Amino acid sequence: QVQLVESGGGSVQAGGSLRLSCAASGNTDSRPCMGWFRQAPGKEREGVAGIYTVSGIMKYTDSVKGRFTISQDNAKNTVYLQMNSLKPEDTAMYYCAAREVLGCGVYWSNPDRFTDWGQGTQVTVSS
């Protein structure tokens, strides 16, 4: 089991930037597939970005490509989501999640396939 704690959310104007952090503890070696998800009110949770922490391979959903960057600091067991050029439609609760390696490349954006979740951090982008 892995414990995940997100931080870094807040309120910004459109065009601004935020960096989210996800600090992992516990049996992190068993959960090398990490992802950032978001859920806006009335909408389903969607995968935003994923990273396989062993190889560093990253994936992004189309709507954030070129604006968001997922990265990791293995020494700190922390995964980051740098969000630039934020838009009002990026407003959501953002969650960090982890899963086992098997199927990481296939299921990186499927919230039902992730076993460990943080409590979430709110991101609000005003126009």
PDB file of C-alpha atoms in Angstrom:
ATOM      1  CA  GLN A   1       0.000   0.000   0.000  1.00  0.00           C
ATOM      2  CA  VAL A   2       1.080   3.543  -0.758  1.00  0.00           C
ATOM      3  CA  GLN A   3       0.049   6.782   0.877  1.00  0.00           C
ATOM      4  CA  LEU A   4      -0.205   9.822  -1.376  1.00  0.00           C
ATOM      5  CA  VAL A   5      -0.411  13.459  -0.339  1.00  0.00           C
ATOM      6  CA  GLU A   6      -1.034  16.193  -2.899  1.00  0.00           C
ATOM      7  CA  SER A   7      -0.247  19.860  -2.503  1.00  0.00           C
ATOM      8  CA  GLY A   8       0.164  22.974  -4.603  1.00  0.00           C
ATOM      9  CA  GLY A   9      -3.368  23.696  -5.734  1.00  0.00           C
ATOM     10  CA  GLY A  10      -4.843  27.170  -5.650  1.00  0.00           C
ATOM     11  CA  SER A  11      -6.570  29.888  -7.606  1.00  0.00           C
ATOM     12  CA  VAL A  12      -4.988  31.560 -10.610  1.00  0.00           C
ATOM     13  CA  GLN A  13      -6.050  33.639 -13.555  1.00  0.00           C
ATOM     14  CA  ALA A  14      -6.150  32.212 -17.040  1.00  0.00           C
ATOM     15  CA  GLY A  15      -2.669  31.995 -18.487  1.00  0.00           C
ATOM     16  CA  GLY A  16      -1.096  31.437 -15.101  1.00  0.00           C
ATOM     17  CA  SER A  17       0.843  28.494 -13.746  1.00  0.00           C
ATOM     18  CA  LEU A  18       0.729  26.114 -10.826  1.00  0.00           C
ATOM     19  CA  ARG A  19       2.863  23.177  -9.766  1.00  0.00           C
ATOM     20  CA  LEU A  20       1.235  20.280  -8.009  1.00  0.00           C
ATOM     21  CA  SER A  21       3.212  17.866  -5.875  1.00  0.00           C
ATOM     22  CA  CYS A  22       2.410  14.304  -4.875  1.00  0.00           C
ATOM     23  CA  ALA A  23       4.483  12.880  -2.048  1.00  0.00           C
ATOM     24  CA  ALA A  24       4.386   9.100  -1.807  1.00  0.00           C
ATOM     25  CA  SER A  25       5.215   6.950   1.201  1.00  0.00           C
ATOM     26  CA  GLY A  26       4.914   3.312   2.105  1.00  0.00           C
ATOM     27  CA  ASN A  27       5.586   0.483  -0.339  1.00  0.00           C
ATOM     28  CA  THR A  28       6.353   2.790  -3.254  1.00  0.00           C
ATOM     29  CA  ASP A  29       8.333   0.150  -5.167  1.00  0.00           C
ATOM     30  CA  SER A  30       5.109  -1.788  -5.669  1.00  0.00           C
ATOM     31  CA  ARG A  31       3.376   1.206  -7.245  1.00  0.00           C
ATOM     32  CA  PRO A  32       5.735   2.600  -9.905  1.00  0.00           C
ATOM     33  CA  CYS A  33       2.908   3.690 -12.198  1.00  0.00           C
ATOM     34  CA  MET A  34       1.793   7.159 -11.125  1.00  0.00           C
ATOM     35  CA  GLY A  35      -0.886   9.394 -12.538  1.00  0.00           C
ATOM     36  CA  TRP A  36      -2.567  12.722 -12.158  1.00  0.00           C
ATOM     37  CA  PHE A  37      -6.335  12.810 -12.557  1.00  0.00           C
ATOM     38  CA  ARG A  38      -8.876  15.567 -12.310  1.00  0.00           C
ATOM     39  CA  GLN A  39     -12.569  15.806 -11.694  1.00  0.00           C
ATOM     40  CA  ALA A  40     -14.721  18.840 -12.314  1.00  0.00           C
ATOM     41  CA  PRO A  41     -18.189  19.150 -10.763  1.00  0.00           C
ATOM     42  CA  GLY A  42     -20.686  17.002 -12.615  1.00  0.00           C
ATOM     43  CA  LYS A  43     -18.010  15.341 -14.715  1.00  0.00           C
ATOM     44  CA  GLU A  44     -16.232  12.028 -14.614  1.00  0.00           C
ATOM     45  CA  ARG A  45     -12.714  11.736 -13.305  1.00  0.00           C
ATOM     46  CA  GLU A  46     -10.247  11.876 -16.176  1.00  0.00           C
ATOM     47  CA  GLY A  47      -6.597  11.026 -16.575  1.00  0.00           C
ATOM     48  CA  VAL A  48      -4.410  14.069 -17.169  1.00  0.00           C
ATOM     49  CA  ALA A  49      -0.861  12.721 -17.128  1.00  0.00           C
ATOM     50  CA  GLY A  50       0.938   9.548 -16.190  1.00  0.00           C
ATOM     51  CA  ILE A  51       4.501   8.482 -15.548  1.00  0.00           C
ATOM     52  CA  TYR A  52       6.255   5.185 -15.106  1.00  0.00           C
ATOM     53  CA  THR A  53       8.725   6.104 -12.398  1.00  0.00           C
ATOM     54  CA  VAL A  54      11.257   3.409 -13.314  1.00  0.00           C
ATOM     55  CA  SER A  55      11.818   4.514 -16.918  1.00  0.00           C
ATOM     56  CA  GLY A  56      10.415   8.037 -16.788  1.00  0.00           C
ATOM     57  CA  ILE A  57       8.056   7.393 -19.688  1.00  0.00           C
ATOM     58  CA  MET A  58       5.297   9.994 -19.641  1.00  0.00           C
ATOM     59  CA  LYS A  59       1.834  10.223 -21.160  1.00  0.00           C
ATOM     60  CA  TYR A  60      -0.613  13.089 -21.462  1.00  0.00           C
ATOM     61  CA  THR A  61      -4.183  13.572 -22.414  1.00  0.00           C
ATOM     62  CA  ASP A  62      -4.543  15.649 -25.569  1.00  0.00           C
ATOM     63  CA  SER A  63      -6.080  18.686 -23.898  1.00  0.00           C
ATOM     64  CA  VAL A  64      -2.974  19.338 -21.770  1.00  0.00           C
ATOM     65  CA  LYS A  65      -0.185  18.426 -24.176  1.00  0.00           C
ATOM     66  CA  GLY A  66       2.278  21.276 -24.505  1.00  0.00           C
ATOM     67  CA  ARG A  67       0.960  22.943 -21.338  1.00  0.00           C
ATOM     68  CA  PHE A  68       1.394  20.397 -18.547  1.00  0.00           C
ATOM     69  CA  THR A  69       4.518  18.474 -17.632  1.00  0.00           C
ATOM     70  CA  ILE A  70       4.699  15.501 -15.298  1.00  0.00           C
ATOM     71  CA  SER A  71       8.023  14.833 -13.617  1.00  0.00           C
ATOM     72  CA  GLN A  72       9.493  12.932 -10.703  1.00  0.00           C
ATOM     73  CA  ASP A  73      12.093  13.187  -7.996  1.00  0.00           C
ATOM     74  CA  ASN A  74      12.821   9.629  -6.986  1.00  0.00           C
ATOM     75  CA  ALA A  75      15.002  10.697  -4.065  1.00  0.00           C
ATOM     76  CA  LYS A  76      11.983  12.435  -2.570  1.00  0.00           C
ATOM     77  CA  ASN A  77       9.393   9.889  -3.790  1.00  0.00           C
ATOM     78  CA  THR A  78       7.546  12.820  -5.269  1.00  0.00           C
ATOM     79  CA  VAL A  79       5.772  13.301  -8.572  1.00  0.00           C
ATOM     80  CA  TYR A  80       5.004  16.776  -9.878  1.00  0.00           C
ATOM     81  CA  LEU A  81       2.574  18.267 -12.347  1.00  0.00           C
ATOM     82  CA  GLN A  82       3.715  21.584 -13.755  1.00  0.00           C
ATOM     83  CA  MET A  83       0.723  23.335 -15.266  1.00  0.00           C
ATOM     84  CA  ASN A  84       1.295  26.313 -17.541  1.00  0.00           C
ATOM     85  CA  SER A  85      -1.040  28.389 -19.685  1.00  0.00           C
ATOM     86  CA  LEU A  86      -3.916  27.391 -17.481  1.00  0.00           C
ATOM     87  CA  LYS A  87      -7.436  27.726 -18.827  1.00  0.00           C
ATOM     88  CA  PRO A  88     -10.772  28.001 -17.000  1.00  0.00           C
ATOM     89  CA  GLU A  89     -11.618  24.513 -18.250  1.00  0.00           C
ATOM     90  CA  ASP A  90      -8.678  23.170 -16.221  1.00  0.00           C
ATOM     91  CA  THR A  91     -10.619  23.991 -13.063  1.00  0.00           C
ATOM     92  CA  ALA A  92     -11.091  20.768 -11.104  1.00  0.00           C
ATOM     93  CA  MET A  93     -10.039  18.764  -8.116  1.00  0.00           C
ATOM     94  CA  TYR A  94      -6.732  17.166  -8.996  1.00  0.00           C
ATOM     95  CA  TYR A  95      -5.781  13.764  -7.630  1.00  0.00           C
ATOM     96  CA  CYS A  96      -2.590  11.792  -7.573  1.00  0.00           C
ATOM     97  CA  ALA A  97      -2.869   8.030  -7.920  1.00  0.00           C
ATOM     98  CA  ALA A  98      -0.653   4.965  -8.085  1.00  0.00           C
ATOM     99  CA  ARG A  99      -0.899   1.409  -9.385  1.00  0.00           C
ATOM    100  CA  GLU A 100       1.262  -1.615 -10.042  1.00  0.00           C
ATOM    101  CA  VAL A 101       3.481  -1.732 -13.093  1.00  0.00           C
ATOM    102  CA  LEU A 102       1.537  -4.366 -15.056  1.00  0.00           C
ATOM    103  CA  GLY A 103      -0.572  -2.548 -17.606  1.00  0.00           C
ATOM    104  CA  CYS A 104       0.835   0.859 -16.751  1.00  0.00           C
ATOM    105  CA  GLY A 105       1.147   1.921 -20.371  1.00  0.00           C
ATOM    106  CA  VAL A 106      -2.380   0.792 -21.179  1.00  0.00           C
ATOM    107  CA  TYR A 107      -4.286   1.908 -18.108  1.00  0.00           C
ATOM    108  CA  TRP A 108      -2.440   5.127 -17.257  1.00  0.00           C
ATOM    109  CA  SER A 109      -5.545   7.262 -17.823  1.00  0.00           C
ATOM    110  CA  ASN A 110      -8.174   4.897 -16.414  1.00  0.00           C
ATOM    111  CA  PRO A 111      -9.043   5.851 -12.820  1.00  0.00           C
ATOM    112  CA  ASP A 112     -10.723   2.485 -12.235  1.00  0.00           C
ATOM    113  CA  ARG A 113      -7.348   0.792 -12.684  1.00  0.00           C
ATOM    114  CA  PHE A 114      -5.566   2.736  -9.949  1.00  0.00           C
ATOM    115  CA  THR A 115      -5.494   1.373  -6.431  1.00  0.00           C
ATOM    116  CA  ASP A 116      -4.068   4.157  -4.302  1.00  0.00           C
ATOM    117  CA  TRP A 117      -5.306   7.745  -4.204  1.00  0.00           C
ATOM    118  CA  GLY A 118      -4.496  10.998  -2.525  1.00  0.00           C
ATOM    119  CA  GLN A 119      -7.080  13.316  -1.030  1.00  0.00           C
ATOM    120  CA  GLY A 120      -6.948  15.782  -3.902  1.00  0.00           C
ATOM    121  CA  THR A 121      -6.033  19.426  -4.299  1.00  0.00           C
ATOM    122  CA  GLN A 122      -8.297  22.066  -5.827  1.00  0.00           C
ATOM    123  CA  VAL A 123      -7.253  24.049  -8.872  1.00  0.00           C
ATOM    124  CA  THR A 124      -9.393  27.015  -9.867  1.00  0.00           C
ATOM    125  CA  VAL A 125      -8.670  29.053 -12.987  1.00  0.00           C
ATOM    126  CA  SER A 126     -10.585  32.272 -13.501  1.00  0.00           C
ATOM    127  CA  SER A 127     -11.052  34.038 -16.820  1.00  0.00           C
TER     128      SER A 127
END
